[in-house]
PDB file of C-alpha atoms in Angstrom:
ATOM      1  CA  UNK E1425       1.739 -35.412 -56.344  1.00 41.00           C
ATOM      2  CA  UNK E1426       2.728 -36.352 -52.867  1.00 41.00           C
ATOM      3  CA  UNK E1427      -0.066 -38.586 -50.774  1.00 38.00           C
ATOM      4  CA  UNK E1428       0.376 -38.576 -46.920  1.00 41.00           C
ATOM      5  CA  UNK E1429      -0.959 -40.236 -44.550  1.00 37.00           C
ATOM      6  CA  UNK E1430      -3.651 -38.861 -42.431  1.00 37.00           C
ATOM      7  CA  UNK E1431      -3.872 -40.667 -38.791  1.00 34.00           C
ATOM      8  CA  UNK E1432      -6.564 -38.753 -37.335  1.00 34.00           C
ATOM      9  CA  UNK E1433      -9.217 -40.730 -35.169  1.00 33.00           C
ATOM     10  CA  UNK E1434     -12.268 -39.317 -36.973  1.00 38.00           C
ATOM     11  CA  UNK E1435     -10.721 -38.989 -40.470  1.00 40.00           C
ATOM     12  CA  UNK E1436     -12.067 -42.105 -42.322  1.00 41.00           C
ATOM     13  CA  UNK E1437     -15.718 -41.491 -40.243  1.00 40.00           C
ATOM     14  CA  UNK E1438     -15.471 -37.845 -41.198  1.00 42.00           C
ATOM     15  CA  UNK E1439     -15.475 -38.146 -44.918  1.00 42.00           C
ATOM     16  CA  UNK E1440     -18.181 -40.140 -45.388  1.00 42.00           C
ATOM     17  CA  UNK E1441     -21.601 -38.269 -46.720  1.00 39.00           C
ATOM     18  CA  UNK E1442     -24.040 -38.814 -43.625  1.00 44.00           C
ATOM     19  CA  UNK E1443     -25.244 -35.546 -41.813  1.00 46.00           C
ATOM     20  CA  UNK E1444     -26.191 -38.066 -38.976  1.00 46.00           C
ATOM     21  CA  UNK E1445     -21.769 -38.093 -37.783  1.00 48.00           C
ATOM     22  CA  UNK E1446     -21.053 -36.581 -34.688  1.00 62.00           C
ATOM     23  CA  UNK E1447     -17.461 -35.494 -35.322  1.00 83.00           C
ATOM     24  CA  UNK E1448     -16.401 -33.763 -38.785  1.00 93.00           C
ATOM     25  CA  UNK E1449     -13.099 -32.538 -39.768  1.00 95.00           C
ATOM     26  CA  UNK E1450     -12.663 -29.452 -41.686  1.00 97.00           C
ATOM     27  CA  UNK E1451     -10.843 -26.745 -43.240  1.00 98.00           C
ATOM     28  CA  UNK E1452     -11.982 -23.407 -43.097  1.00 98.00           C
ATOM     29  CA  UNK E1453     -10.442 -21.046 -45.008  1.00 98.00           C
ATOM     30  CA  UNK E1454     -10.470 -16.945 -44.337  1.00 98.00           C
ATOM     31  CA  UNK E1455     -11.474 -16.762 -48.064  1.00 98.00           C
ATOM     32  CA  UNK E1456     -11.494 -18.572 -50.792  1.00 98.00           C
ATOM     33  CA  UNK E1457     -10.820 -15.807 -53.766  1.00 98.00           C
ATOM     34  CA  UNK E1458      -7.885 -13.017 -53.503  1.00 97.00           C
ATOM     35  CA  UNK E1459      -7.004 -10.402 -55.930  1.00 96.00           C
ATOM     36  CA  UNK E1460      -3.252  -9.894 -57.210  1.00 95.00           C
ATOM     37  CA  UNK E1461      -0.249 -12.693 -56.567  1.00 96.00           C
ATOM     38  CA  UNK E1462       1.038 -10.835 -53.134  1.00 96.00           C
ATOM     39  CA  UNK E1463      -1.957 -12.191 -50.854  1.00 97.00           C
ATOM     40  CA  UNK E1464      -2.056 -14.680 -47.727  1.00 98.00           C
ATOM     41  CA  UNK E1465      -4.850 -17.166 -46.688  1.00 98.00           C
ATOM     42  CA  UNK E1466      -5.533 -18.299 -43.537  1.00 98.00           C
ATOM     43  CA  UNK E1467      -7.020 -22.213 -42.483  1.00 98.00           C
ATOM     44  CA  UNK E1468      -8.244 -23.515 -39.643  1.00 98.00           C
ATOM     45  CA  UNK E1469      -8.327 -27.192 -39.215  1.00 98.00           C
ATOM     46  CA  UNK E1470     -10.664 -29.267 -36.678  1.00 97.00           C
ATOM     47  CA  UNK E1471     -12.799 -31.817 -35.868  1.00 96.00           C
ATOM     48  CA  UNK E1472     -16.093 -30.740 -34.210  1.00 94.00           C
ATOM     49  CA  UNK E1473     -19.240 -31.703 -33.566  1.00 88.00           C
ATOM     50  CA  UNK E1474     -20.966 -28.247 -35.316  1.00 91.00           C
ATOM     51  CA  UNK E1475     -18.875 -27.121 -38.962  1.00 94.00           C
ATOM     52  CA  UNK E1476     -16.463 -24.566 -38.575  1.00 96.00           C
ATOM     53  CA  UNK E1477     -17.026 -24.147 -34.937  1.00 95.00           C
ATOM     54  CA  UNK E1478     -13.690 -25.863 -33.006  1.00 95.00           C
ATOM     55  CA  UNK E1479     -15.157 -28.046 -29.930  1.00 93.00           C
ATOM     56  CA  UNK E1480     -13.576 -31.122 -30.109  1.00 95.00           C
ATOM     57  CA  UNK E1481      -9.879 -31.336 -31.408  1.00 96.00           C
ATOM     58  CA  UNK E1482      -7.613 -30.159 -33.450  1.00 97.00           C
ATOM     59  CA  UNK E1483      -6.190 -31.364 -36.838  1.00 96.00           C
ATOM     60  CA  UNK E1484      -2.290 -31.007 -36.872  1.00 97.00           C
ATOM     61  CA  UNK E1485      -1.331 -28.420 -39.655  1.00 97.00           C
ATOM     62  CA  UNK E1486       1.543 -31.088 -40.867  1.00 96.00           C
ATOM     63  CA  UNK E1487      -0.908 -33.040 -42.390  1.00 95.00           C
ATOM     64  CA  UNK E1488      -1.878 -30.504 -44.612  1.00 98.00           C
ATOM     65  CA  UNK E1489      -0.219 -30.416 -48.079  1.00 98.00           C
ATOM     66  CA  UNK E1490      -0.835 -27.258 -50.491  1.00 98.00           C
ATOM     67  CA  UNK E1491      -0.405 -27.281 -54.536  1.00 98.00           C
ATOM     68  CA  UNK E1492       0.192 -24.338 -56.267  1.00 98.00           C
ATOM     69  CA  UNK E1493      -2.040 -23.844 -59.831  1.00 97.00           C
ATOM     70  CA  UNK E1494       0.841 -25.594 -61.628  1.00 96.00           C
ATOM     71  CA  UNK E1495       1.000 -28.310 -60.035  1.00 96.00           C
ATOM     72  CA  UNK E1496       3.971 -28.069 -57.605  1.00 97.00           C
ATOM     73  CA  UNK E1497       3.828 -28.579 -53.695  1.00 97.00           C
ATOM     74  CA  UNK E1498       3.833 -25.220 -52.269  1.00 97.00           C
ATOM     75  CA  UNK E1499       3.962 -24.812 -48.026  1.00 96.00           C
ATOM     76  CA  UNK E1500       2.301 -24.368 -44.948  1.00 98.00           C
ATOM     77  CA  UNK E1501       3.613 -21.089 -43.079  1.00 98.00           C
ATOM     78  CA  UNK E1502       2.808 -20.765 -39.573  1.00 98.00           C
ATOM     79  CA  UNK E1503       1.446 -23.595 -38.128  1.00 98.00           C
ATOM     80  CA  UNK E1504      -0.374 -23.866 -35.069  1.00 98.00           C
ATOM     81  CA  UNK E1505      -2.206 -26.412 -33.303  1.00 98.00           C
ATOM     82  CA  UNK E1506      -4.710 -25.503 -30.120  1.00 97.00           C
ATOM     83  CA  UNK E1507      -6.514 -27.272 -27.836  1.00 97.00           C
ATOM     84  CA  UNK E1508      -9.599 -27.175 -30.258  1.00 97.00           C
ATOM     85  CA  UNK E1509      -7.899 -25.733 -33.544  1.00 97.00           C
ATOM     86  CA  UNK E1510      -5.446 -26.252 -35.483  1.00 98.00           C
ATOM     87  CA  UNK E1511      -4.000 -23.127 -37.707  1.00 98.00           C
ATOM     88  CA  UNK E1512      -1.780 -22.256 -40.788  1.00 98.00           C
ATOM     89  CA  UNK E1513      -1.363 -19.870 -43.418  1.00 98.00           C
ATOM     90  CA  UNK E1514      -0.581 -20.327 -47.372  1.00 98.00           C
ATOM     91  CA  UNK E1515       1.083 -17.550 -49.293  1.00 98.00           C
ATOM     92  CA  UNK E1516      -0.775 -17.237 -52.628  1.00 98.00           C
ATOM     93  CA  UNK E1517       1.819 -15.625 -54.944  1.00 97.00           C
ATOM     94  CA  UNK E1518       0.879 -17.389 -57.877  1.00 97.00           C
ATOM     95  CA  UNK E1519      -2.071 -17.389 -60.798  1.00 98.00           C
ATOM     96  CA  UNK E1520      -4.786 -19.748 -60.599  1.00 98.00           C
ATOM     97  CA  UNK E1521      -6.384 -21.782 -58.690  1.00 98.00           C
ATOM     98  CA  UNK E1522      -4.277 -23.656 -55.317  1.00 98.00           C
ATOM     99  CA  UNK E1523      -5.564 -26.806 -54.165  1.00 98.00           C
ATOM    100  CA  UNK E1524      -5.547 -27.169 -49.876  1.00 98.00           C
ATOM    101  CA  UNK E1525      -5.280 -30.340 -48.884  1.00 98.00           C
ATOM    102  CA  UNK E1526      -5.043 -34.270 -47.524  1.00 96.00           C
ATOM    103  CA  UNK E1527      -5.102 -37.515 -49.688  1.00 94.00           C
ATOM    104  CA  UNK E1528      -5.307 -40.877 -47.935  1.00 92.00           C
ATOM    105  CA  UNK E1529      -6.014 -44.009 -49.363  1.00 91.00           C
ATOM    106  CA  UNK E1530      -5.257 -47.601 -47.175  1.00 91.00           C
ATOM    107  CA  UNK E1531      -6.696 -50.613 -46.834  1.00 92.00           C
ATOM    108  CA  UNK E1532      -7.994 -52.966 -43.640  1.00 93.00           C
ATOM    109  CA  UNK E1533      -9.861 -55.438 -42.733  1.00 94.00           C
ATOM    110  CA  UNK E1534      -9.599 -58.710 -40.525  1.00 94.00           C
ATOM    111  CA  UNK E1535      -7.642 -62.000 -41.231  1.00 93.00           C
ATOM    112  CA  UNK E1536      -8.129 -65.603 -38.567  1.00 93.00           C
ATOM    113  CA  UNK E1537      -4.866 -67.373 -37.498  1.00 93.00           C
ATOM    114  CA  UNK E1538      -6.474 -70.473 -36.332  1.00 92.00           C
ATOM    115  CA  UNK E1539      -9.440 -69.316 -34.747  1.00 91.00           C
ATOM    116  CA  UNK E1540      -8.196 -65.938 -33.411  1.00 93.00           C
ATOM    117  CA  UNK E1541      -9.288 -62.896 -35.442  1.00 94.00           C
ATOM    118  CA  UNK E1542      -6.264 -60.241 -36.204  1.00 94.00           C
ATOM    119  CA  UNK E1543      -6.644 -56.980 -37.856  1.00 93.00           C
ATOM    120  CA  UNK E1544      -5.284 -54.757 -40.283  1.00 91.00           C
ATOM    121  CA  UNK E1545      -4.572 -51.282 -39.589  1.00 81.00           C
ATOM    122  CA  UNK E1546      -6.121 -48.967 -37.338  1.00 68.00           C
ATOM    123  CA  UNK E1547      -5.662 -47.856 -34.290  1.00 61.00           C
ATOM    124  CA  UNK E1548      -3.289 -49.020 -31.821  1.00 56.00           C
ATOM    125  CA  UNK E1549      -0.067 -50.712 -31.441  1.00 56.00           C
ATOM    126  CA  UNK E1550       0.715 -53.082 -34.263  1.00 58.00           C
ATOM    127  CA  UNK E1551       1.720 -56.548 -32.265  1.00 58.00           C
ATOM    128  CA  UNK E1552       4.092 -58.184 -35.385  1.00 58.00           C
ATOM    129  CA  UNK E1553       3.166 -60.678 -37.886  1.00 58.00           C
ATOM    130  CA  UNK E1554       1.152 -63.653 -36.258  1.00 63.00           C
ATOM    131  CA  UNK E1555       4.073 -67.223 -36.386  1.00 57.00           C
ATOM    132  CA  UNK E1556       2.208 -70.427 -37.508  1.00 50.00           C
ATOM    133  CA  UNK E1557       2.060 -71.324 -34.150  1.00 47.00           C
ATOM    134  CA  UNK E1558       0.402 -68.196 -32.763  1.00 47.00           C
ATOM    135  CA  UNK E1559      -2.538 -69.517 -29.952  1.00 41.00           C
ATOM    136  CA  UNK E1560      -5.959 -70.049 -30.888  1.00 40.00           C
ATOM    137  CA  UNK E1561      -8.581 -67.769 -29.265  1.00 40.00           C
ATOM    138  CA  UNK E1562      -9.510 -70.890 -27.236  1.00 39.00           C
ATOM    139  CA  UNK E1563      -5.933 -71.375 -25.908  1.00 39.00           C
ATOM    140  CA  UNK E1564      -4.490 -69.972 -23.015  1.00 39.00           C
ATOM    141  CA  UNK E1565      -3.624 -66.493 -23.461  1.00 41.00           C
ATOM    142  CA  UNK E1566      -1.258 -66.356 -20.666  1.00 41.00           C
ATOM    143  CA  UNK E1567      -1.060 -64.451 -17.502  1.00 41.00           C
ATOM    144  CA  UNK E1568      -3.743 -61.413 -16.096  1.00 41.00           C
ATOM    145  CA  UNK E1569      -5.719 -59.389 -18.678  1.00 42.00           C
ATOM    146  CA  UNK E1570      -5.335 -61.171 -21.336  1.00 43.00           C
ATOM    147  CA  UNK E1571      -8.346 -62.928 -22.984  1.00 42.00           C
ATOM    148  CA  UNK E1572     -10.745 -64.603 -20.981  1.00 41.00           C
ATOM    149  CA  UNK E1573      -8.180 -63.882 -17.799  1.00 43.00           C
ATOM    150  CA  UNK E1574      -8.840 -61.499 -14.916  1.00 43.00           C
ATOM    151  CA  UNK E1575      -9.277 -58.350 -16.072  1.00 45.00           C
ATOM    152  CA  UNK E1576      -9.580 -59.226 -19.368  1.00 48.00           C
ATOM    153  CA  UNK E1577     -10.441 -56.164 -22.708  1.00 54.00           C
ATOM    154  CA  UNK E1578      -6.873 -56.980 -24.204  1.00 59.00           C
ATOM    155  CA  UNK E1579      -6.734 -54.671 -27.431  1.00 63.00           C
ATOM    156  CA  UNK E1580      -7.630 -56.753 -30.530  1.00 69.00           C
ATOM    157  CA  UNK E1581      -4.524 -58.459 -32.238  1.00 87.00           C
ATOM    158  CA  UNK E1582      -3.328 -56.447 -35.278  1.00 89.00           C
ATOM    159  CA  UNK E1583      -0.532 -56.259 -37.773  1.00 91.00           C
ATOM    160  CA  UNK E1584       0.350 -52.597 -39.664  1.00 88.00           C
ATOM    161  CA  UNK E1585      -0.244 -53.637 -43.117  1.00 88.00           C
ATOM    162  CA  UNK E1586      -1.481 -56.507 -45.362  1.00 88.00           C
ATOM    163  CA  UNK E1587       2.308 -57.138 -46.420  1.00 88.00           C
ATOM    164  CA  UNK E1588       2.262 -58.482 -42.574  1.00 91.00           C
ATOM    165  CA  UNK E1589      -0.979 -60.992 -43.039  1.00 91.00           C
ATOM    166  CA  UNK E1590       0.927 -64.742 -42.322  1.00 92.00           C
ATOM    167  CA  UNK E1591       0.652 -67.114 -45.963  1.00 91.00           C
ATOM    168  CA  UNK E1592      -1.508 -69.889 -43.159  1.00 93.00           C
ATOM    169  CA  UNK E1593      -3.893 -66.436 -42.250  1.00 93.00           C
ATOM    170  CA  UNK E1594      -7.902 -67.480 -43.677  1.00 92.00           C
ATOM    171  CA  UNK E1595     -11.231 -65.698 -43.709  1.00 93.00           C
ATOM    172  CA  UNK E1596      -8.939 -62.937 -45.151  1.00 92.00           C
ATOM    173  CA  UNK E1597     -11.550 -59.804 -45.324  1.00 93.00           C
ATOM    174  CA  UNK E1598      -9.853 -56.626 -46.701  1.00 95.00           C
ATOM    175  CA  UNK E1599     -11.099 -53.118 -48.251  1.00 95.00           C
ATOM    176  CA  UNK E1600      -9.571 -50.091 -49.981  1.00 95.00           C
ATOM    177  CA  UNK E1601     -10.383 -46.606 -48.558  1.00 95.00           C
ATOM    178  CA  UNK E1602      -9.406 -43.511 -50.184  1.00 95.00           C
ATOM    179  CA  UNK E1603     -10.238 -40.168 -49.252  1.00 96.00           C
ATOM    180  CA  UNK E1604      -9.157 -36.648 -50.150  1.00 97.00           C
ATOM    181  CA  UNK E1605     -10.435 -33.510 -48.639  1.00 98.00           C
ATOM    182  CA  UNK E1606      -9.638 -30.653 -50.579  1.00 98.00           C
ATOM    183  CA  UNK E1607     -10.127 -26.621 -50.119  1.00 98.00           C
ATOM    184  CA  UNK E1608      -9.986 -24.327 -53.478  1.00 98.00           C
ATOM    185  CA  UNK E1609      -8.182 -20.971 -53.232  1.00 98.00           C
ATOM    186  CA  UNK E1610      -8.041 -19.037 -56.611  1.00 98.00           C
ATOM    187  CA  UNK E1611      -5.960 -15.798 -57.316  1.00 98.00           C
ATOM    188  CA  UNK E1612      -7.145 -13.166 -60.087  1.00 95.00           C
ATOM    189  CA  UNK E1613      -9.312 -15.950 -62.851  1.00 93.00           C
ATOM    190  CA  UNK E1614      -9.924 -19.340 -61.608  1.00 97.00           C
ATOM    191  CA  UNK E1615      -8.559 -22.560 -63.261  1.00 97.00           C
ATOM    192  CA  UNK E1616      -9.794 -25.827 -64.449  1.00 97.00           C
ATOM    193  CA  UNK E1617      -9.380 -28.128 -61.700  1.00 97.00           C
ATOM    194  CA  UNK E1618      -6.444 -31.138 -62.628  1.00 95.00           C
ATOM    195  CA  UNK E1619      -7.868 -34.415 -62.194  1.00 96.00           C
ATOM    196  CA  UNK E1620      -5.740 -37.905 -62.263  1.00 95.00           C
ATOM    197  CA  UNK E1621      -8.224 -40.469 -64.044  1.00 96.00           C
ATOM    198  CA  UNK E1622      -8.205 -42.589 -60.257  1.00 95.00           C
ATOM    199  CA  UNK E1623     -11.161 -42.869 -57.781  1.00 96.00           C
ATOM    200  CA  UNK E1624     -13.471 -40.434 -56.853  1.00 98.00           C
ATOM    201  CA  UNK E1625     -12.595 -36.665 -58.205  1.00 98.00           C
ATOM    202  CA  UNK E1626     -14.190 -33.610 -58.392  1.00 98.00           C
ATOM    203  CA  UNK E1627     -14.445 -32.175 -61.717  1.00 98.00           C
ATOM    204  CA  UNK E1628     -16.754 -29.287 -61.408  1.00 98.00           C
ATOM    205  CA  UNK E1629     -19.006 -27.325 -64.635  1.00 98.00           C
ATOM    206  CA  UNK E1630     -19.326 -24.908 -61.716  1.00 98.00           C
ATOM    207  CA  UNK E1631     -15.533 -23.383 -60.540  1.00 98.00           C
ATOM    208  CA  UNK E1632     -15.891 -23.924 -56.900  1.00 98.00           C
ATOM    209  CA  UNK E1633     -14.159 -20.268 -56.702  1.00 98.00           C
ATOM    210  CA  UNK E1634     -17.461 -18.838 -58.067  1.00 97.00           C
ATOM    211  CA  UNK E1635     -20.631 -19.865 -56.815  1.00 98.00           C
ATOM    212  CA  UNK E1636     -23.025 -17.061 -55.985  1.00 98.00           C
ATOM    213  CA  UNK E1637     -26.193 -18.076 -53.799  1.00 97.00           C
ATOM    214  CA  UNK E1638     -28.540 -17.298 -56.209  1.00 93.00           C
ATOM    215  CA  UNK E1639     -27.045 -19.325 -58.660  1.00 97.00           C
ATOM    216  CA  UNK E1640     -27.412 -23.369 -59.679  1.00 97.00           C
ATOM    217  CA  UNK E1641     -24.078 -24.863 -59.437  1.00 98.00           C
ATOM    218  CA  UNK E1642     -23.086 -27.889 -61.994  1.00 98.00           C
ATOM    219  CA  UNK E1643     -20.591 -30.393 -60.238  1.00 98.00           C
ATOM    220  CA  UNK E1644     -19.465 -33.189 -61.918  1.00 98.00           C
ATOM    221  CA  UNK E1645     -17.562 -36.403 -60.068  1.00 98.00           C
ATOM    222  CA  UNK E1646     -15.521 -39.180 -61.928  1.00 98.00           C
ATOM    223  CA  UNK E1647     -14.389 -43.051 -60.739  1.00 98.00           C
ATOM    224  CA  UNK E1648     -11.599 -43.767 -62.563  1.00 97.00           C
ATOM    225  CA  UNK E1649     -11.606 -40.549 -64.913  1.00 97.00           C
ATOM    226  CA  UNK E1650     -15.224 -41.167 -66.009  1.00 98.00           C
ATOM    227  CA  UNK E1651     -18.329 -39.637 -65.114  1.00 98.00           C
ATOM    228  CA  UNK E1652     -19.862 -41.216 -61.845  1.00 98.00           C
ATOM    229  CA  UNK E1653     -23.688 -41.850 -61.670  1.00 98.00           C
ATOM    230  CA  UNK E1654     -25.553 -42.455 -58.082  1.00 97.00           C
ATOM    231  CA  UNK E1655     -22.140 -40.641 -55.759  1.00 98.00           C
ATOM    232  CA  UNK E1656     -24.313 -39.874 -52.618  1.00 98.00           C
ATOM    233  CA  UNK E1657     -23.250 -36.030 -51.768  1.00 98.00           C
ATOM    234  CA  UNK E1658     -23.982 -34.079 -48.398  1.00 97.00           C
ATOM    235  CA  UNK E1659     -24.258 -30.523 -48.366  1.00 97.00           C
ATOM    236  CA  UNK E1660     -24.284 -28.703 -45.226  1.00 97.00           C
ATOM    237  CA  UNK E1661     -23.635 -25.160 -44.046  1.00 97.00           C
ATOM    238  CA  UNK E1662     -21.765 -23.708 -41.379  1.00 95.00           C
ATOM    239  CA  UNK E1663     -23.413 -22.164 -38.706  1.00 92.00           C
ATOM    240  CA  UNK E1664     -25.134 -24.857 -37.000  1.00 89.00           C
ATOM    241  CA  UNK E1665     -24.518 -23.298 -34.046  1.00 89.00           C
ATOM    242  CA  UNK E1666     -27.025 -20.638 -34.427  1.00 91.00           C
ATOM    243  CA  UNK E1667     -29.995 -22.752 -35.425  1.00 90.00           C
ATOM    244  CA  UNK E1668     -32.240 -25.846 -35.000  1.00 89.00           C
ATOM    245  CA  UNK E1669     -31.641 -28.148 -38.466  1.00 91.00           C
ATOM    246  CA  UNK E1670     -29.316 -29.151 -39.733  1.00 91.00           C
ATOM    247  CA  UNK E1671     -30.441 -28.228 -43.366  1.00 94.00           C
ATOM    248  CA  UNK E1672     -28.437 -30.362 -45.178  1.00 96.00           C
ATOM    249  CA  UNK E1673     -28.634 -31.242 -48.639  1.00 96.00           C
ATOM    250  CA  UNK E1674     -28.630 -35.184 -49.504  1.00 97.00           C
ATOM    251  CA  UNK E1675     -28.002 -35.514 -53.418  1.00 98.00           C
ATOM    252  CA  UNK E1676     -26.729 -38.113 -55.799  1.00 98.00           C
ATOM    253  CA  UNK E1677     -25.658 -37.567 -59.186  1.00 98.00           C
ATOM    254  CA  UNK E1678     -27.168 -38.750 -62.232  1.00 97.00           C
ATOM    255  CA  UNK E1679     -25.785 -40.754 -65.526  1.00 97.00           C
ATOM    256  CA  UNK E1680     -23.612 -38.385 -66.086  1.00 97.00           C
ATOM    257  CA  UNK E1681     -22.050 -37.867 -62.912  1.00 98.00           C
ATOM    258  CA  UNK E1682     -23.798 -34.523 -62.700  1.00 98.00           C
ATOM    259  CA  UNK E1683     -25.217 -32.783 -59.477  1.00 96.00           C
ATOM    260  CA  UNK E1684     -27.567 -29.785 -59.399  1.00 97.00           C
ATOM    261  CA  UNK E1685     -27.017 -27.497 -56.422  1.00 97.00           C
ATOM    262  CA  UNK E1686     -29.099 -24.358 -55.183  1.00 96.00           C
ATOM    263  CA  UNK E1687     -27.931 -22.769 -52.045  1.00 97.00           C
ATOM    264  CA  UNK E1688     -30.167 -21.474 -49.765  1.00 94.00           C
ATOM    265  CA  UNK E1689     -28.000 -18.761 -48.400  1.00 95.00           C
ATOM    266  CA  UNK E1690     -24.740 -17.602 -48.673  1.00 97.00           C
ATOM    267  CA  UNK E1691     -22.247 -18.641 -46.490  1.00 97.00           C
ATOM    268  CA  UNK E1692     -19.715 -21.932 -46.072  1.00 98.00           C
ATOM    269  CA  UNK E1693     -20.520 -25.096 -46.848  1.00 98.00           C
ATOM    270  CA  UNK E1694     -19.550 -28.307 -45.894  1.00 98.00           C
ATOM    271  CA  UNK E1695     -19.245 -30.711 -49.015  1.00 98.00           C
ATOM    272  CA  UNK E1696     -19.493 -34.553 -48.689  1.00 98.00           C
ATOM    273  CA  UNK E1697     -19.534 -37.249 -51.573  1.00 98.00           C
ATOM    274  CA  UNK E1698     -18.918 -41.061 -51.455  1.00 98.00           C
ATOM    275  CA  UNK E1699     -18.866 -43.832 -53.658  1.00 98.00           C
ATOM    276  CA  UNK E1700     -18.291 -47.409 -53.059  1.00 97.00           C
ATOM    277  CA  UNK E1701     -17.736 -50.582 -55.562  1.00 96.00           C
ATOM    278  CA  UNK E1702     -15.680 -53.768 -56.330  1.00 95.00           C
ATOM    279  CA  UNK E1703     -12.752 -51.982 -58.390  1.00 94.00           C
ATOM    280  CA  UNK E1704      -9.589 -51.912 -55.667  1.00 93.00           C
ATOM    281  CA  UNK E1705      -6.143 -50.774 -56.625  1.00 85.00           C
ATOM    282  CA  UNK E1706      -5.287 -53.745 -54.770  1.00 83.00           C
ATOM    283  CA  UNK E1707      -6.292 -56.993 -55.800  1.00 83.00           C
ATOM    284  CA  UNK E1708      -6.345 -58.409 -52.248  1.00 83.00           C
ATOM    285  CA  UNK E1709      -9.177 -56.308 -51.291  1.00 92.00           C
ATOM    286  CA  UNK E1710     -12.742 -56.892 -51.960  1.00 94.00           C
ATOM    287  CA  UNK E1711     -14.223 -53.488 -51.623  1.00 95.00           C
ATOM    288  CA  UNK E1712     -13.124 -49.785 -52.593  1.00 96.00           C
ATOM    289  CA  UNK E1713     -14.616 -47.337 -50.800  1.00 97.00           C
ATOM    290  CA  UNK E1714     -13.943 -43.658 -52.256  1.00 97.00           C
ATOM    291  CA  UNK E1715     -14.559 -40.052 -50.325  1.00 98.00           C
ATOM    292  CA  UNK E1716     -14.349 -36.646 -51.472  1.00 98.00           C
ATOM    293  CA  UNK E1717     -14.993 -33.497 -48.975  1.00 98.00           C
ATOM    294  CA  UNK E1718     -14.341 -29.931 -49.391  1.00 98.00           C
ATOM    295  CA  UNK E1719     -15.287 -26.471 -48.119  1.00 98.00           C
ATOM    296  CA  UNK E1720     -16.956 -24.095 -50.177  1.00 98.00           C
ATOM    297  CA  UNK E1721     -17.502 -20.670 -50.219  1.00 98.00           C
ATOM    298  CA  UNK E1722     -20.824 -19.237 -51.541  1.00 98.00           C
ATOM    299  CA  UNK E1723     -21.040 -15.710 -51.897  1.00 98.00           C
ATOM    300  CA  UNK E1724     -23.970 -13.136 -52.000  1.00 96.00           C
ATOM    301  CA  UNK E1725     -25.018 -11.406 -55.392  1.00 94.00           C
TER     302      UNK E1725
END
């Protein structure tokens, strides 16, 4: 399986679980069950301030990666990115159940040279690895706008990646982020989800092709390919727009990793879940913090 890296501004913020975020990305797609193996699907992709209604920006389409129900990388077909939406379709021309998609995992955080504080990742221009001699945040920082010069709001010092933090670097303070957002498109019978035994998955009782509003749905998450007790989940649904609330869900799962879920109406949803602890892939980092989102379909009975 292929990870890419997502650069969108709100992507970390827009995975957590909180209904209190101004600015959520989603995928939204035109269904989420088809009949026969000669069928398309269409996505939109955006981050907006209500679900599934494009006000804010567009997500690019090449971010997106799509997994047929066997487990090989399938493609977008014509992409499109708006002002406010972002749009592709997926030809569903095999069995199963296809998996719609971003993975990102990364780690940041903050190192001192001296006494001036450099970061890792994020946004902006990565300046090069700091020399033993880089300036203290006391020295002079040379000529207009720099720090504490006319004009001064300089962009924080930062390096690309933690291979770039300096062996003299202290007050090293690094964390692990991994998100996936994932959208569930089954043809004819739904199939058992594939899971990797690493971070937070979804690894439903419930298919997520097959919830019916009138219905409890079982979903089960893992850390680490076991079952996950006290994930905090959001469920919201779409159509903000066209009411007061919110109404969203806030859940957690129990000792076994379980969540109970009645829907209210039919409709799309909004799924959120997030996890946090001290396991990191990489030893360097002190905290993991884990986020799964996806968009699900409820239908009528």
């Amino acid at each position: 399986m292929r990870f890419r890296t997502i650069l969108i501004v709100a992507a970390a913020s827009s995975m957590l679980a909180t209904p209190a975020l101004a600015h959520r990305q989603w995928l939204l797609p035109s269904t989420t069950t088809v009949s026969g193996t000669n069928e398309y699907v269409t996505v939109d992709a955006a981050v907006s301030n209500d679900l599934f209604y494009p006000d804010h920006v567009a997500m690019d389409p090449s971010q997106v990666s799509v997994w047929a129900p066997d487990g090989t990388e399938a493609k977008i077909e014509n992409p499109s990115k708006g002002r406010y939406r972002g749009t592709f379709d997926v030809a569903i021309n095999k069995p199963g159940t296809w998996k719609i998609g971003m993975q990102r995992t990364s780690i940041g955080g903050t190192f001192k040279v001296g006494a001036e504080e450099w970061r890792v990742g994020g946004r902006g221009r990565p300046m090069g690895p700091p020399s033993a001699g880089a300036p203290s945040a006391g020295a002079p920082a040379g000529g207009p706008g720099g720090p504490g010069g006319p004009g001064g709001g300089q962009p924080p010092r930062m390096v690309a990646t933690v291979a770039d933090i300096p062996a003299n670097a202290t007050d090293i303070k690094l964390s692990e982020t991994s998100s996936t957002y994932a959208v569930y498109v089954s043809a004819d019978a739904p199939t058992k989800l594939a899971t990797t035994g690493k971070g937070l998955e979804f690894d439903p009782i419930t298919h997520p092709d097959a919830l019916v509003s009138d219905e409890e749905a079982q979903f089960r998450f893992l850390i680490d390919g076991k079952p996950a007790a006290g994930v905090k989940v959001v469920l919201i649904p779409g159509g903000k727009k066209y009411r007061e609330a919110e109404d969203a869900q806030e859940l957690t799962t129990g000792a076994d990793g379980l969540l109970r879920v009645k829907w209210p109406v039919a409709g799309f949803y909004w799924l959120s879940a997030s996890a946090e602890d001290n396991k990191p892939s990489d030893k360097r980092a002190a905290i993991r913090r884990m986020a799964f989102t996806s968009t699900l379909e409820v239908v009528a009975p």
